[in-house]
Tab-separated table of C-alpha atoms in Angstrom:
chain	number	residue	atom	x	y	z
A	16	MET	CA	-4.911	-7.628	29.052
A	17	GLU	CA	-7.488	-8.142	26.269
A	18	TRP	CA	-10.010	-6.564	24.309
A	19	ARG	CA	-12.086	-7.417	21.331
A	20	ASP	CA	-13.228	-4.850	18.196
A	21	GLN	CA	-13.964	-4.346	15.065
A	22	GLY	CA	-12.077	-2.008	12.767
A	23	ILE	CA	-10.265	-1.369	9.455
A	24	LEU	CA	-6.916	-2.414	8.664
A	25	LEU	CA	-4.727	0.430	7.651
A	26	ASN	CA	-1.213	-1.216	6.965
A	27	VAL	CA	0.248	-4.443	7.122
A	28	ARG	CA	4.132	-4.996	7.503
A	29	ARG	CA	6.201	-8.297	7.376
A	30	HIS	CA	7.654	-9.374	10.873
A	31	GLY	CA	10.083	-12.022	10.708
A	32	GLU	CA	9.163	-14.874	8.373
A	33	THR	CA	5.964	-15.770	9.277
A	34	SER	CA	4.214	-13.074	11.146
A	35	ALA	CA	2.899	-9.598	10.301
A	36	ILE	CA	2.576	-6.245	11.994
A	37	ILE	CA	-0.950	-4.920	11.241
A	38	ASP	CA	-2.652	-1.235	11.807
A	39	MET	CA	-6.078	-1.028	12.432
A	40	PHE	CA	-8.358	1.903	12.886
A	41	THR	CA	-10.838	0.359	15.629
A	42	GLU	CA	-14.075	2.303	17.003
A	43	GLU	CA	-13.175	1.883	20.567
A	44	HIS	CA	-9.372	1.779	20.907
A	45	GLY	CA	-9.006	4.459	17.780
A	46	ARG	CA	-5.441	3.199	15.922
A	47	HIS	CA	-3.543	0.254	17.300
A	48	ALA	CA	-0.932	-1.892	16.447
A	49	GLY	CA	-0.603	-5.527	16.915
A	50	VAL	CA	1.207	-8.407	15.617
A	51	VAL	CA	-0.589	-11.527	13.690
A	52	ARG	CA	1.101	-14.656	14.141
A	53	GLY	CA	1.068	-16.642	10.890
A	54	GLY	CA	-0.039	-13.212	9.337
A	55	THR	CA	2.012	-14.165	5.898
A	56	SER	CA	0.730	-17.648	5.421
A	57	ARG	CA	-1.522	-18.459	2.498
A	58	LYS	CA	-4.764	-18.298	4.745
A	59	ILE	CA	-4.156	-14.997	6.233
A	60	ALA	CA	-2.273	-13.096	3.990
A	61	PRO	CA	-5.247	-12.455	1.703
A	62	ILE	CA	-7.309	-11.411	4.722
A	63	LEU	CA	-4.895	-8.808	5.886
A	64	GLN	CA	-5.387	-6.481	2.900
A	65	PRO	CA	-5.372	-2.868	3.429
A	66	GLY	CA	-9.294	-1.737	3.931
A	67	ALA	CA	-10.338	-4.843	5.093
A	68	GLN	CA	-12.953	-4.625	7.805
A	69	LEU	CA	-12.027	-7.178	10.601
A	70	ASP	CA	-13.359	-8.653	13.901
A	71	VAL	CA	-9.888	-8.229	15.885
A	72	THR	CA	-9.021	-9.891	19.550
A	73	TRP	CA	-5.792	-7.987	20.866
A	74	ARG	CA	-4.221	-9.698	23.875
A	75	ALA	CA	-1.060	-8.622	25.772
A	76	ARG	CA	0.396	-9.456	29.274
A	77	LEU	CA	0.707	-5.658	29.802
A	78	GLU	CA	-1.003	-2.511	28.237
A	79	ASP	CA	2.192	-1.145	26.811
A	80	HIS	CA	3.167	-4.184	25.047
A	81	ILE	CA	2.439	-3.896	21.030
A	82	GLY	CA	0.336	-7.414	21.991
A	83	SER	CA	-0.903	-9.660	19.331
A	84	PHE	CA	-3.967	-9.819	17.170
A	85	THR	CA	-6.481	-13.011	16.201
A	86	VAL	CA	-8.525	-11.752	13.439
A	87	GLU	CA	-11.968	-12.818	11.430
A	88	PRO	CA	-12.341	-11.305	8.515
A	89	LEU	CA	-16.153	-9.393	8.002
A	90	ARG	CA	-15.939	-7.745	4.697
A	91	SER	CA	-13.311	-7.775	1.983
A	92	ARG	CA	-12.771	-4.450	0.594
A	93	ALA	CA	-9.819	-5.326	-1.877
A	94	ALA	CA	-11.882	-7.122	-4.731
A	95	ALA	CA	-13.847	-3.927	-5.294
A	96	VAL	CA	-10.843	-1.787	-5.214
A	97	MET	CA	-8.384	-3.622	-7.261
A	98	GLY	CA	-10.096	-2.973	-10.631
A	99	SER	CA	-10.172	0.821	-10.052
A	100	ARG	CA	-7.229	3.141	-10.258
A	101	LEU	CA	-9.441	5.826	-8.609
A	102	ALA	CA	-10.521	3.541	-5.805
A	103	LEU	CA	-7.005	1.930	-5.165
A	104	ALA	CA	-5.684	5.454	-5.085
A	105	GLY	CA	-8.706	6.656	-2.422
A	106	LEU	CA	-7.930	3.752	-0.331
A	107	ASN	CA	-4.351	4.400	-0.102
A	108	ALA	CA	-4.818	8.177	0.536
A	109	VAL	CA	-7.109	7.065	3.438
A	110	SER	CA	-5.105	4.757	4.934
A	111	GLY	CA	-2.101	7.289	4.404
A	112	LEU	CA	-3.723	9.856	6.232
A	113	LEU	CA	-5.263	8.041	9.265
A	114	LEU	CA	-1.697	6.678	9.731
A	115	PHE	CA	-0.035	9.950	9.526
A	116	CYS	CA	-2.210	11.951	11.370
A	117	LEU	CA	-4.030	10.005	14.084
A	118	PRO	CA	-2.153	9.274	17.565
A	119	GLU	CA	-1.860	5.406	18.702
A	120	ARG	CA	-4.461	4.202	21.090
A	121	GLU	CA	-6.855	7.414	21.141
A	122	ALA	CA	-10.416	6.501	20.419
A	123	HIS	CA	-12.218	8.585	17.004
A	124	ARG	CA	-15.617	7.303	17.347
A	125	GLY	CA	-17.231	10.039	14.721
A	126	LEU	CA	-14.184	9.710	12.295
A	127	TYR	CA	-14.528	5.854	12.718
A	128	ARG	CA	-18.033	5.896	11.636
A	129	ARG	CA	-16.988	8.229	8.615
A	130	THR	CA	-14.136	6.232	7.680
A	131	GLU	CA	-16.157	3.275	7.114
A	132	GLN	CA	-18.887	4.884	5.636
A	133	LEU	CA	-16.789	5.685	3.123
A	134	MET	CA	-14.592	2.724	2.800
A	135	ASP	CA	-18.289	0.678	1.979
A	136	LEU	CA	-18.319	3.516	-0.709
A	137	LEU	CA	-15.047	2.378	-2.549
A	138	GLY	CA	-15.573	1.260	-6.205
A	139	GLN	CA	-18.470	3.877	-6.590
A	140	ASP	CA	-16.393	6.248	-8.553
A	141	ASP	CA	-19.083	8.874	-9.167
A	142	LEU	CA	-19.870	9.087	-5.353
A	143	TRP	CA	-16.652	8.565	-3.705
A	144	PRO	CA	-14.293	11.587	-4.514
A	145	LEU	CA	-17.285	13.750	-2.810
A	146	ALA	CA	-17.874	11.567	-0.067
A	147	TYR	CA	-13.617	11.532	0.215
A	148	LEU	CA	-13.666	15.377	0.462
A	149	ARG	CA	-16.323	15.512	3.293
A	150	TRP	CA	-14.285	12.818	5.032
A	151	GLU	CA	-11.049	14.951	4.915
A	152	MET	CA	-13.203	17.826	6.371
A	153	ALA	CA	-14.334	15.657	9.068
A	154	LEU	CA	-10.568	14.418	9.561
A	155	LEU	CA	-9.316	18.329	9.785
A	156	GLU	CA	-12.025	19.158	12.584
A	157	GLU	CA	-11.014	15.820	14.405
A	158	VAL	CA	-7.671	16.698	14.567
A	159	GLY	CA	-8.307	20.320	15.457
A	160	PHE	CA	-8.057	21.842	12.154
A	161	GLY	CA	-11.782	22.159	11.541
A	162	LEU	CA	-13.007	24.457	8.981
A	163	ASP	CA	-16.455	26.721	9.770
A	164	PHE	CA	-18.103	27.569	6.734
A	165	SER	CA	-21.395	28.462	8.883
A	166	ALA	CA	-20.952	32.587	8.779
A	167	CYS	CA	-18.484	35.179	7.273
A	168	ALA	CA	-15.602	35.856	9.874
A	169	VAL	CA	-15.938	39.098	8.920
A	170	THR	CA	-18.969	40.640	8.490
A	171	GLY	CA	-21.262	37.504	9.818
A	172	ALA	CA	-23.427	37.160	7.222
A	173	THR	CA	-24.426	33.660	6.263
A	174	GLU	CA	-25.177	34.004	2.666
A	175	GLY	CA	-22.625	35.145	-0.271
A	176	LEU	CA	-19.643	32.947	1.507
A	177	GLU	CA	-17.001	32.241	-1.364
A	178	PHE	CA	-13.583	31.965	0.146
A	179	VAL	CA	-12.001	30.567	3.215
A	180	SER	CA	-9.327	32.486	5.342
A	181	PRO	CA	-6.009	30.509	4.949
A	182	ARG	CA	-5.204	31.456	8.630
A	183	THR	CA	-8.262	30.768	10.358
A	184	GLY	CA	-10.210	28.103	8.129
A	185	ARG	CA	-13.282	30.370	8.453
A	186	ALA	CA	-15.999	31.377	5.748
A	187	VAL	CA	-15.605	35.068	4.161
A	188	SER	CA	-18.245	36.728	1.696
A	189	ARG	CA	-17.170	38.881	-1.046
A	190	GLU	CA	-18.035	41.572	0.568
A	191	GLY	CA	-16.076	40.963	3.630
A	192	ALA	CA	-12.878	39.886	2.037
A	193	GLY	CA	-11.946	43.702	1.009
A	194	GLU	CA	-8.159	43.895	0.464
A	195	TRP	CA	-7.534	40.617	1.264
A	196	LEU	CA	-9.489	38.814	-1.784
A	197	ASP	CA	-6.278	37.477	-3.337
A	198	ARG	CA	-5.049	35.992	-0.083
A	199	LEU	CA	-8.426	33.812	0.245
A	200	LEU	CA	-9.179	30.274	-0.588
A	201	PRO	CA	-11.880	29.717	-2.752
A	202	LEU	CA	-14.833	27.914	-1.061
A	203	PRO	CA	-16.591	25.650	-3.466
A	204	GLU	CA	-20.564	25.720	-3.635
A	205	CYS	CA	-20.296	21.940	-2.831
A	206	LEU	CA	-18.844	22.407	0.601
A	207	LEU	CA	-21.836	24.827	1.487
A	208	GLY	CA	-24.527	21.854	0.695
A	209	ARG	CA	-25.760	23.953	-2.381
A	210	GLY	CA	-26.341	22.508	-5.776
A	211	GLY	CA	-24.751	19.091	-7.391
A	212	ALA	CA	-20.856	18.698	-6.695
A	213	PRO	CA	-19.227	18.806	-10.235
A	214	ASP	CA	-16.080	17.369	-10.707
A	215	GLU	CA	-14.382	20.980	-10.925
A	216	GLN	CA	-15.783	22.226	-7.458
A	217	ILE	CA	-14.663	18.365	-5.982
A	218	LEU	CA	-11.176	19.727	-7.135
A	219	GLN	CA	-11.258	22.751	-5.755
A	220	GLY	CA	-12.160	21.436	-2.677
A	221	PHE	CA	-9.292	19.018	-2.237
A	222	GLU	CA	-7.104	22.028	-2.980
A	223	LEU	CA	-8.716	23.883	-0.072
A	224	THR	CA	-8.425	20.574	2.445
A	225	GLY	CA	-4.856	19.941	0.843
A	226	TYR	CA	-3.998	23.488	1.810
A	227	PHE	CA	-4.858	22.832	5.334
A	228	LEU	CA	-3.603	19.471	5.575
A	229	ARG	CA	-0.302	20.535	3.957
A	230	GLU	CA	0.188	23.944	5.871
A	231	LYS	CA	-1.622	23.163	9.215
A	232	LEU	CA	-1.538	19.525	9.843
A	233	ALA	CA	1.313	18.664	8.340
A	234	GLN	CA	3.664	21.426	9.321
A	235	GLU	CA	2.103	20.636	13.049
A	236	MET	CA	3.401	17.083	12.570
A	237	HIS	CA	6.993	18.224	11.553
A	238	LYS	CA	6.488	15.833	8.519
A	239	PRO	CA	5.518	15.968	4.847
A	240	LEU	CA	1.978	14.546	3.955
A	241	PRO	CA	1.855	10.988	2.902
A	242	GLU	CA	2.432	10.812	-0.879
A	243	ALA	CA	-0.534	8.755	-1.556
A	244	ARG	CA	-3.123	11.859	-0.870
A	245	GLN	CA	-1.490	13.738	-3.588
A	246	ARG	CA	-1.304	10.493	-5.753
A	247	PHE	CA	-5.380	10.324	-5.679
A	248	VAL	CA	-5.823	13.786	-6.297
A	249	ASP	CA	-3.681	13.466	-9.272
A	250	ARG	CA	-5.727	10.683	-10.611
A	251	PHE	CA	-9.134	12.127	-10.265
A	252	SER	CA	-8.034	15.109	-11.909
A	253	ARG	CA	-6.770	13.465	-14.862
A	254	SER	CA	-9.929	11.468	-14.931
A	255	VAL	CA	-12.113	14.957	-14.912
A	256	VAL	CA	-9.553	16.328	-17.587
A	257	PRO	CA	-8.155	13.496	-20.031
A	258	ARG	CA	-4.946	13.316	-21.101
B	274	MET	CA	38.350	-20.937	24.797
B	275	SER	CA	35.661	-22.926	23.250
B	276	SER	CA	36.966	-26.115	21.012
B	277	THR	CA	33.330	-25.198	19.473
B	278	ARG	CA	33.737	-21.641	18.723
B	279	ASP	CA	33.773	-21.913	15.087
B	280	ILE	CA	31.188	-24.597	14.681
B	281	ASP	CA	28.730	-22.309	17.026
B	282	ALA	CA	29.536	-18.998	14.922
B	283	LEU	CA	28.195	-20.957	11.941
B	284	ILE	CA	25.454	-22.167	13.677
B	285	GLU	CA	24.579	-18.687	14.497
B	286	MET	CA	25.071	-17.601	10.840
B	287	MET	CA	22.764	-20.488	9.617
B	288	ALA	CA	20.008	-19.953	11.974
B	289	LYS	CA	19.918	-16.289	10.157
B	290	LEU	CA	18.768	-18.269	7.112
B	291	PRO	CA	14.714	-17.807	6.359
B	292	GLY	CA	13.312	-21.019	7.576
B	293	LEU	CA	15.924	-21.643	9.908
B	294	GLY	CA	15.897	-21.043	13.718
B	295	PRO	CA	18.438	-22.301	16.121
B	296	ARG	CA	17.825	-25.839	16.427
B	297	SER	CA	16.833	-26.208	12.953
B	298	ALA	CA	20.460	-24.657	12.274
B	299	ARG	CA	22.157	-26.691	14.869
B	300	ARG	CA	20.550	-30.201	12.967
B	301	ALA	CA	21.463	-28.758	9.834
B	302	VAL	CA	25.220	-27.899	10.391
B	303	LEU	CA	25.867	-31.580	12.457
B	304	HIS	CA	24.386	-32.847	9.145
B	305	LEU	CA	26.939	-30.780	7.130
B	306	ILE	CA	29.954	-31.733	9.233
B	307	ARG	CA	28.784	-35.769	9.303
B	308	LYS	CA	28.833	-35.282	5.321
B	309	ARG	CA	31.789	-33.458	5.336
B	310	ALA	CA	33.229	-34.326	2.104
B	311	LEU	CA	29.903	-35.056	0.266
B	312	LEU	CA	28.266	-31.618	1.530
B	313	LEU	CA	30.473	-29.256	3.219
B	314	SER	CA	33.357	-28.989	1.250
B	315	PRO	CA	31.858	-28.617	-1.660
B	316	LEU	CA	28.756	-26.390	-0.321
B	317	ALA	CA	31.523	-24.024	1.595
B	318	ASP	CA	33.481	-23.851	-2.043
B	319	LEU	CA	29.954	-22.744	-4.095
B	320	MET	CA	29.165	-20.286	-1.386
B	321	VAL	CA	32.428	-18.997	-1.932
B	322	GLN	CA	32.759	-18.805	-5.658
B	323	VAL	CA	29.100	-17.103	-5.651
B	324	ALA	CA	29.698	-14.761	-3.150
B	325	ALA	CA	32.279	-13.636	-5.691
B	326	THR	CA	30.281	-13.716	-8.357
B	327	ALA	CA	26.896	-13.016	-8.000
B	328	ARG	CA	25.254	-9.885	-9.294
B	329	GLU	CA	22.160	-8.080	-10.419
B	330	CYS	CA	21.439	-7.928	-14.150
B	331	LEU	CA	22.004	-4.310	-15.181
B	332	ASN	CA	19.054	-4.759	-17.559
B	333	CYS	CA	16.492	-6.823	-15.577
B	334	GLY	CA	17.226	-6.833	-12.192
B	335	ASN	CA	17.543	-10.802	-12.084
B	336	VAL	CA	20.429	-12.172	-10.113
B	337	GLY	CA	23.141	-14.373	-12.148
B	338	THR	CA	26.860	-14.358	-11.982
B	339	SER	CA	27.500	-11.899	-15.093
B	340	ASP	CA	26.508	-8.164	-15.563
B	341	ILE	CA	23.641	-9.235	-18.361
B	342	CYS	CA	21.973	-12.381	-16.998
B	343	ASP	CA	20.812	-15.542	-19.605
B	344	ILE	CA	17.690	-14.440	-19.895
B	345	CYS	CA	18.697	-10.731	-21.266
B	346	ALA	CA	21.231	-12.114	-23.204
B	347	SER	CA	19.383	-14.944	-25.050
B	348	GLU	CA	17.968	-13.741	-28.600
B	349	LYS	CA	14.999	-16.405	-28.027
B	350	ARG	CA	13.614	-14.464	-25.255
B	351	ALA	CA	13.701	-11.135	-27.360
B	352	ASN	CA	10.373	-11.510	-28.704
B	353	GLY	CA	8.520	-8.316	-27.630
B	354	GLU	CA	7.006	-9.464	-24.507
B	355	LEU	CA	8.323	-7.919	-21.295
B	356	CYS	CA	7.211	-9.266	-17.890
B	357	VAL	CA	7.456	-7.230	-15.054
B	358	VAL	CA	7.473	-8.433	-11.530
B	359	GLU	CA	8.180	-7.638	-7.940
B	360	ASP	CA	11.146	-9.412	-7.224
B	361	VAL	CA	13.548	-12.317	-8.319
B	362	ALA	CA	11.647	-15.093	-6.530
B	363	ASP	CA	8.665	-14.128	-8.403
B	364	LEU	CA	11.114	-14.256	-11.713
B	365	TRP	CA	11.931	-17.777	-10.501
B	366	ALA	CA	8.631	-19.108	-10.378
B	367	MET	CA	7.674	-17.704	-13.558
B	368	GLU	CA	10.298	-19.608	-15.078
B	369	ARG	CA	9.389	-22.603	-12.981
B	370	ALA	CA	6.035	-22.738	-14.905
B	371	GLY	CA	7.847	-22.373	-18.234
B	372	VAL	CA	5.242	-20.975	-20.064
B	373	PHE	CA	6.703	-17.616	-20.674
B	374	LYS	CA	9.024	-17.418	-23.304
B	375	GLY	CA	9.717	-13.551	-23.106
B	376	ARG	CA	11.805	-11.056	-21.284
B	377	TYR	CA	11.563	-9.994	-17.481
B	378	HIS	CA	11.662	-6.752	-15.697
B	379	VAL	CA	12.214	-7.206	-11.616
B	380	LEU	CA	11.010	-4.080	-9.971
B	381	GLY	CA	12.646	-4.641	-6.657
B	382	GLY	CA	9.675	-4.279	-4.456
B	383	THR	CA	6.224	-2.164	-4.662
B	384	LEU	CA	5.529	1.386	-4.098
B	385	SER	CA	4.588	2.085	-0.573
B	386	ALA	CA	4.319	5.631	0.341
B	387	LEU	CA	4.165	4.651	4.383
B	388	ASP	CA	7.685	2.883	4.106
B	389	ALA	CA	8.766	5.850	1.646
B	390	VAL	CA	9.137	3.433	-1.354
B	391	GLY	CA	8.647	5.789	-4.190
B	392	PRO	CA	9.028	4.916	-8.243
B	393	GLU	CA	12.489	6.269	-7.885
B	394	GLU	CA	13.720	3.486	-5.410
B	395	LEU	CA	11.950	0.651	-7.557
B	396	ARG	CA	13.424	0.239	-11.092
B	397	ILE	CA	10.465	1.658	-12.798
B	398	PRO	CA	12.667	4.404	-14.656
B	399	LYS	CA	14.656	1.806	-16.133
B	400	LEU	CA	11.245	-0.289	-17.339
B	401	ILE	CA	10.609	3.018	-18.731
B	402	ASP	CA	13.540	3.278	-20.719
B	403	ARG	CA	13.508	-0.384	-21.993
B	404	VAL	CA	10.147	-0.106	-22.805
B	405	ALA	CA	11.141	3.087	-25.228
B	406	THR	CA	14.296	1.067	-26.565
B	407	GLU	CA	14.254	-2.598	-26.324
B	408	ASN	CA	11.412	-2.809	-29.278
B	409	VAL	CA	8.727	-4.243	-26.658
B	410	SER	CA	4.858	-4.647	-27.954
B	411	GLU	CA	3.695	-5.955	-24.871
B	412	VAL	CA	4.069	-5.432	-20.974
B	413	ILE	CA	2.337	-7.963	-18.888
B	414	LEU	CA	1.992	-6.800	-15.384
B	415	ALA	CA	2.381	-9.800	-12.870
B	416	LEU	CA	2.452	-8.029	-9.763
B	417	ASN	CA	0.803	-9.490	-6.821
B	418	ALA	CA	-2.535	-9.383	-6.310
B	419	THR	CA	-2.396	-7.214	-3.054
B	420	VAL	CA	-3.105	-3.386	-2.521
B	421	ASP	CA	0.438	-2.522	-2.860
B	422	GLY	CA	1.058	-4.762	-5.717
B	423	GLN	CA	-2.283	-3.243	-8.123
B	424	THR	CA	-1.307	-0.154	-6.881
B	425	THR	CA	2.292	-0.657	-8.245
B	426	ALA	CA	0.601	-1.898	-11.669
B	427	HIS	CA	-1.592	0.792	-11.897
B	428	TYR	CA	1.300	3.688	-11.485
B	429	ILE	CA	3.133	1.868	-14.083
B	430	ALA	CA	-0.082	1.343	-16.539
B	431	ASP	CA	-0.109	5.535	-15.959
B	432	GLN	CA	3.157	5.988	-17.147
B	433	LEU	CA	3.366	3.606	-20.284
B	434	GLU	CA	-0.508	4.362	-21.070
B	435	GLY	CA	-0.243	4.589	-25.297
B	436	ALA	CA	2.919	3.649	-25.577
B	437	VAL	CA	2.708	-0.244	-25.890
B	438	ARG	CA	0.073	-2.775	-24.999
B	439	LEU	CA	-0.198	-3.376	-21.118
B	440	THR	CA	-1.954	-6.391	-19.605
B	441	SER	CA	-1.851	-8.279	-16.537
B	442	LEU	CA	-2.146	-11.543	-14.833
B	443	ALA	CA	-6.084	-12.977	-14.120
B	444	GLN	CA	-7.491	-13.135	-11.055
B	445	GLY	CA	-9.657	-16.241	-9.684
B	446	VAL	CA	-9.624	-19.519	-8.450
B	447	PRO	CA	-6.193	-21.490	-8.039
B	448	ILE	CA	-5.972	-24.915	-9.724
B	449	GLY	CA	-7.136	-27.525	-7.055
B	450	GLY	CA	-8.549	-24.352	-5.403
B	451	GLU	CA	-12.190	-25.030	-3.607
B	452	LEU	CA	-14.630	-22.349	-3.577
B	453	ASP	CA	-15.717	-23.275	-0.021
B	454	TYR	CA	-12.011	-22.426	1.190
B	455	LEU	CA	-11.780	-19.208	-0.883
B	456	ASP	CA	-11.888	-15.800	0.695
B	457	ASP	CA	-14.727	-13.257	-0.637
B	458	GLY	CA	-12.462	-11.226	-2.554
B	459	THR	CA	-10.990	-14.215	-4.514
B	460	ILE	CA	-14.347	-15.204	-5.333
B	461	SER	CA	-15.689	-11.783	-6.225
B	462	ALA	CA	-12.492	-11.292	-8.919
B	463	ALA	CA	-13.072	-14.772	-10.016
B	464	LEU	CA	-16.511	-14.168	-10.827
B	465	ASN	CA	-15.813	-10.887	-12.474
B	466	ALA	CA	-13.206	-12.463	-14.754
B	467	ARG	CA	-15.739	-15.352	-15.585
B	468	LYS	CA	-15.493	-16.433	-19.350
B	469	ASP	CA	-17.532	-18.607	-21.899
B	470	ILE	CA	-16.738	-22.404	-21.963
């Protein structure tokens, strides 16, 4: 068995004295693990940093073997994130969530392309939080918990959407909210593509996606969300409201 | 019963050491047996002794043979500088360089959400406690220039912000390094940290 693809490195674990097991997120083969021989060497270890864009060739005798990767670096993103607390926290959140929820060896081409675009924005702290929020929406969509803001779930109206139903993930207008108003989640305007995206709205967006990640996805997976996601949100909220 | 059972068991144990496999362990054991008086017996004595006395320093996490290591016990090293390293091997590397004259704090790893390593699993609470009680003027975060290392450094910086001066090691071209062989990230970091000459 052999294939070649490009992808984003999500995680590295030591394997024995000289090798490493890496988790890649590739376009055609989805999330895929494999051994990199000599992966802890001085030559290869700097390449194997989470977030790196790699060209990988995977080989194994049988398809269900873990197999081994040979890697060629395409783009290193480590240098862009090392100096920025927010970027580093963001990189960890993206890697953590992908490892948390994506099944192995299943292609998610749309999500892959969005992830690559998001990773390329790392270090641009003014653009990144909104891009990350939209990426979390895409992730929820990909794993079957997509949010629908096209029309009010109660009245069918397409204007005046202010809330989201925590049960269905569909938008609800103020008129449609009725007696359930206090149980609905606020829908920030930036997710409707209207106006700018002030940090307060982005934070509100993180609360919204966080609810569905925690209460729907994590419940389904029977494990808690990776801490890296909350660390990123905390980091971002501290930059919005300085201590 | 095989007459070489004990030797085989020794080879098996030696083969578990880092850098050794079954073949090299066999060679090492054969060498030890040939130099029994000069190497094997003293080595066995020392191993028994170290097994009985080796422990982690209660203060910094360094490995020594007493509850408080020599570095923590030395008054000369109490100059207000505290160097935070990932593990004992890093501390030894710093000591080999012989340029740092302060004290250390060994974390015992790096934060990793994926491997469920949180601040409590590391010695971060103890570090915060030391900064508060040991008259520390500067904390040098000498953590590895990896994503995990820098994530941990930023986490510690968040915890200690405002309490003490925080610095980290520079990143860039190693001594004897050739630009042609450096990865993009290192070149980028070196360029960002350029200085006047």
